[in-house]
């Protein structure tokens, strides 16, 4: 089962990804997490990506696609995988299609978490508070200003994926404004139809 989770920053992709991983036993491939790991390890990619990410901009399509391509060749991705944060541009979506075709695999579904944009800033404020309460440091790009920038980047560069995947007949829209469990239940209903 190959599934993409799509939605603006703060839509709840991370939360729902954790649910899908636990329930379906497929790995979560979060390009944001992979890039943050590269930044922390100061790899050449990390060194290049750091300033771009801190500013809320997108890392180049080529870099991100190369990271994903390498990752999906690992054994744990054989039964399937969940993409979170990739693709983020139509070019990346085309690169993913080509990658999967080359490997004789196909995308099963793209789940769009649809949220009311007005609620996103409130969610961000809660996320920052909770992170601080845990004694952790919030992400560098989790300031209100950078968040607004990321939202703009989403609207301009990532939202075009919605018609792209609708055109492929793969788009499934889920109401992301409900309680976490309600959103998970909607996702389950979609994934159960796909099976593994
Ligand atoms: P969010 O919580 O906003 O969904 P992520 O953790 O997925 O953010 O990503 C954080 C940052 O990492 C992005 O703002 C971007 O700079 C970079 N990034 C992650 N995935 C991609 C991608 N597919 N293409 C380009 N840049 C990416």
Short mmCIF file of C-alpha atoms and ligand atoms in Angstrom, two decimals:
data_model
loop_
_atom_site.label_atom_id
_atom_site.label_comp_id
_atom_site.label_asym_id
_atom_site.label_seq_id
_atom_site.Cartn_x
_atom_site.Cartn_y
_atom_site.Cartn_z
CA UNK A 1 0.00 0.00 0.00
CA UNK A 2 1.53 3.30 -1.11
CA UNK A 3 -0.20 6.33 0.32
CA UNK A 4 0.44 10.07 0.37
CA UNK A 5 -0.75 12.36 3.16
CA UNK A 6 -1.37 15.85 1.86
CA UNK A 7 -2.28 19.00 3.73
CA UNK A 8 -0.98 22.38 4.86
CA UNK A 9 1.46 22.73 7.75
CA UNK A 10 -0.42 22.05 10.97
CA UNK A 11 -3.12 19.96 9.28
CA UNK A 12 -2.28 16.97 11.48
CA UNK A 13 -0.26 14.92 9.01
CA UNK A 14 2.24 13.82 11.64
CA UNK A 15 -0.49 12.71 14.06
CA UNK A 16 -2.39 10.75 11.41
CA UNK A 17 0.84 9.31 9.99
CA UNK A 18 1.60 7.81 13.41
CA UNK A 19 -1.85 6.20 13.43
CA UNK A 20 -1.44 4.74 9.94
CA UNK A 21 2.02 3.37 10.76
CA UNK A 22 0.74 1.70 13.93
CA UNK A 23 -2.34 0.22 12.27
CA UNK A 24 -0.98 -0.85 8.89
CA UNK A 25 2.65 -1.54 9.74
CA UNK A 26 4.05 0.45 6.84
CA UNK A 27 6.91 2.93 7.41
CA UNK A 28 6.35 6.67 7.41
CA UNK A 29 8.65 8.55 5.07
CA UNK A 30 8.64 12.15 6.26
CA UNK A 31 10.90 14.29 4.10
CA UNK A 32 10.80 16.99 6.79
CA UNK A 33 12.16 14.49 9.36
CA UNK A 34 14.72 13.14 6.90
CA UNK A 35 15.94 16.64 6.06
CA UNK A 36 16.07 17.63 9.75
CA UNK A 37 18.17 14.50 10.42
CA UNK A 38 20.52 15.55 7.58
CA UNK A 39 20.76 19.04 9.08
CA UNK A 40 21.54 17.63 12.54
CA UNK A 41 24.18 15.28 11.08
CA UNK A 42 25.64 18.17 9.05
CA UNK A 43 25.73 16.06 5.88
CA UNK A 44 26.32 17.99 2.61
CA UNK A 45 22.56 17.93 1.94
CA UNK A 46 21.88 19.10 5.49
CA UNK A 47 24.32 21.97 5.26
CA UNK A 48 22.67 23.10 2.01
CA UNK A 49 19.10 22.65 3.28
CA UNK A 50 19.35 24.31 6.68
CA UNK A 51 18.93 27.99 5.71
CA UNK A 52 16.23 27.14 3.17
CA UNK A 53 14.20 25.21 5.75
CA UNK A 54 14.67 27.80 8.49
CA UNK A 55 13.22 30.43 6.13
CA UNK A 56 10.20 28.23 5.34
CA UNK A 57 11.15 27.73 1.71
CA UNK A 58 11.34 24.46 -0.21
CA UNK A 59 14.50 22.44 -0.67
CA UNK A 60 15.18 21.62 -4.33
CA UNK A 61 13.02 18.99 -6.01
CA UNK A 62 16.12 17.04 -7.09
CA UNK A 63 17.55 16.77 -3.58
CA UNK A 64 14.29 15.68 -1.99
CA UNK A 65 13.44 13.22 -4.76
CA UNK A 66 16.90 11.64 -4.48
CA UNK A 67 16.42 11.19 -0.72
CA UNK A 68 13.03 9.56 -1.25
CA UNK A 69 14.21 7.33 -4.08
CA UNK A 70 17.04 5.98 -1.97
CA UNK A 71 14.74 5.42 1.00
CA UNK A 72 12.03 3.51 -0.86
CA UNK A 73 14.58 0.99 -2.05
CA UNK A 74 15.08 -0.20 1.52
CA UNK A 75 13.56 -3.55 2.49
CA UNK A 76 11.01 -2.17 4.94
CA UNK A 77 9.33 -0.30 2.08
CA UNK A 78 8.63 -3.51 0.16
CA UNK A 79 5.09 -3.91 1.58
CA UNK A 80 4.38 -0.23 1.03
CA UNK A 81 4.98 3.12 2.66
CA UNK A 82 3.37 6.35 3.70
CA UNK A 83 4.70 9.60 2.27
CA UNK A 84 4.37 12.63 4.52
CA UNK A 85 5.65 15.96 3.17
CA UNK A 86 6.45 14.58 -0.26
CA UNK A 87 5.58 15.35 -2.98
CA UNK A 88 5.30 19.08 -2.31
CA UNK A 89 5.37 20.37 -5.89
CA UNK A 90 3.90 19.11 -9.15
CA UNK A 91 7.47 18.47 -10.38
CA UNK A 92 8.05 16.21 -7.36
CA UNK A 93 4.77 14.41 -8.06
CA UNK A 94 5.91 13.75 -11.62
CA UNK A 95 9.27 12.54 -10.33
CA UNK A 96 7.49 10.21 -7.93
CA UNK A 97 5.28 8.82 -10.70
CA UNK A 98 8.40 8.12 -12.79
CA UNK A 99 10.19 6.50 -9.83
CA UNK A 100 7.27 4.22 -9.04
CA UNK A 101 6.75 3.28 -12.65
CA UNK A 102 10.43 2.35 -12.98
CA UNK A 103 10.04 0.06 -9.98
CA UNK A 104 6.78 -1.42 -11.25
CA UNK A 105 4.83 0.00 -8.34
CA UNK A 106 1.82 2.29 -8.12
CA UNK A 107 0.36 4.83 -5.81
CA UNK A 108 -2.86 3.67 -4.14
CA UNK A 109 -4.27 6.84 -2.65
CA UNK A 110 -3.62 10.47 -1.82
CA UNK A 111 -5.35 11.55 1.36
CA UNK A 112 -5.92 15.27 1.60
CA UNK A 113 -6.47 16.53 5.14
CA UNK A 114 -8.78 19.45 4.55
CA UNK A 115 -8.61 22.10 7.25
CA UNK A 116 -9.87 25.56 7.87
CA UNK A 117 -6.84 27.81 7.43
CA UNK A 118 -7.96 30.11 10.24
CA UNK A 119 -7.49 27.25 12.70
CA UNK A 120 -3.93 26.52 11.65
CA UNK A 121 -2.31 29.42 13.47
CA UNK A 122 -4.12 28.40 16.68
CA UNK A 123 -2.84 24.86 16.23
CA UNK A 124 0.70 26.20 15.77
CA UNK A 125 0.44 28.21 18.99
CA UNK A 126 -0.72 25.09 20.83
CA UNK A 127 2.12 23.03 19.32
CA UNK A 128 4.70 25.60 20.46
CA UNK A 129 3.23 25.71 23.98
CA UNK A 130 3.13 21.91 24.26
CA UNK A 131 6.71 21.59 23.02
CA UNK A 132 7.93 24.16 25.54
CA UNK A 133 5.92 22.48 28.33
CA UNK A 134 7.73 19.21 27.54
CA UNK A 135 11.02 21.05 27.98
CA UNK A 136 11.84 20.70 24.26
CA UNK A 137 12.81 23.44 21.89
CA UNK A 138 10.28 24.28 19.16
CA UNK A 139 11.38 23.76 15.55
CA UNK A 140 13.27 26.73 14.09
CA UNK A 141 10.58 27.12 11.42
CA UNK A 142 7.74 27.04 13.96
CA UNK A 143 7.54 30.79 14.52
CA UNK A 144 4.35 32.56 13.48
CA UNK A 145 6.16 34.49 10.77
CA UNK A 146 7.82 31.47 9.18
CA UNK A 147 4.62 29.48 9.56
CA UNK A 148 2.73 32.08 7.50
CA UNK A 149 5.48 31.84 4.91
CA UNK A 150 5.14 28.01 4.83
CA UNK A 151 1.39 28.38 4.42
CA UNK A 152 1.94 30.69 1.43
CA UNK A 153 4.39 28.20 -0.08
CA UNK A 154 1.82 25.45 0.44
CA UNK A 155 -0.90 27.44 -1.33
CA UNK A 156 1.31 28.30 -4.27
CA UNK A 157 3.40 25.20 -4.77
CA UNK A 158 1.73 22.27 -3.03
CA UNK A 159 -2.02 22.89 -3.40
CA UNK A 160 -1.75 22.31 -7.20
CA UNK A 161 -1.22 18.65 -6.31
CA UNK A 162 -4.90 18.47 -5.39
CA UNK A 163 -6.16 18.82 -8.98
CA UNK A 164 -3.15 16.77 -10.18
CA UNK A 165 -4.17 13.74 -8.13
CA UNK A 166 -7.88 14.33 -8.64
CA UNK A 167 -7.11 14.00 -12.33
CA UNK A 168 -5.44 10.65 -11.67
CA UNK A 169 -8.53 9.51 -9.74
CA UNK A 170 -6.38 9.01 -6.60
CA UNK A 171 -7.53 11.91 -4.42
CA UNK A 172 -9.49 11.18 -1.21
CA UNK A 173 -10.56 14.15 0.85
CA UNK A 174 -10.84 13.85 4.62
CA UNK A 175 -12.22 16.47 6.99
CA UNK A 176 -9.21 17.36 9.13
CA UNK A 177 -11.14 19.60 11.50
CA UNK A 178 -12.71 16.83 13.55
CA UNK A 179 -11.24 15.15 16.65
CA UNK A 180 -8.06 13.14 16.05
CA UNK A 181 -9.99 9.85 16.37
CA UNK A 182 -12.68 10.98 13.95
CA UNK A 183 -10.08 11.90 11.35
CA UNK A 184 -8.34 8.53 11.86
CA UNK A 185 -11.66 6.73 11.41
CA UNK A 186 -12.25 8.47 8.07
CA UNK A 187 -8.74 7.53 6.96
CA UNK A 188 -9.28 3.92 8.04
CA UNK A 189 -12.44 3.71 5.97
CA UNK A 190 -10.45 4.75 2.91
CA UNK A 191 -7.47 2.48 3.56
CA UNK A 192 -9.59 -0.56 4.36
CA UNK A 193 -11.06 -0.40 0.88
CA UNK A 194 -7.57 -0.43 -0.60
CA UNK A 195 -6.35 -3.35 1.52
CA UNK A 196 -2.67 -4.11 1.36
P1 LIG B 1 5.38 20.91 7.86
O1 LIG B 1 5.27 20.61 9.31
O2 LIG B 1 5.28 22.36 7.52
O3 LIG B 1 4.48 20.09 7.02
P2 LIG B 1 7.84 19.38 7.22
O4 LIG B 1 8.36 18.90 8.51
O5 LIG B 1 7.20 18.41 6.30
O6 LIG B 1 6.88 20.66 7.46
O7 LIG B 1 9.02 20.11 6.39
C1 LIG B 1 9.79 21.15 6.96
C2 LIG B 1 10.63 21.83 5.88
O8 LIG B 1 11.45 20.85 5.20
C3 LIG B 1 9.83 22.48 4.75
O9 LIG B 1 9.38 23.78 5.06
C4 LIG B 1 10.87 22.46 3.61
O10 LIG B 1 11.84 23.47 3.77
C5 LIG B 1 11.57 21.14 3.82
N1 LIG B 1 10.91 20.05 3.05
C6 LIG B 1 10.27 18.96 3.55
N2 LIG B 1 9.78 18.18 2.57
C7 LIG B 1 10.10 18.80 1.40
C8 LIG B 1 9.86 18.52 0.03
N3 LIG B 1 9.17 17.44 -0.35
N4 LIG B 1 10.35 19.39 -0.89
C9 LIG B 1 11.04 20.48 -0.55
N5 LIG B 1 11.29 20.81 0.73
C10 LIG B 1 10.84 19.99 1.70
#
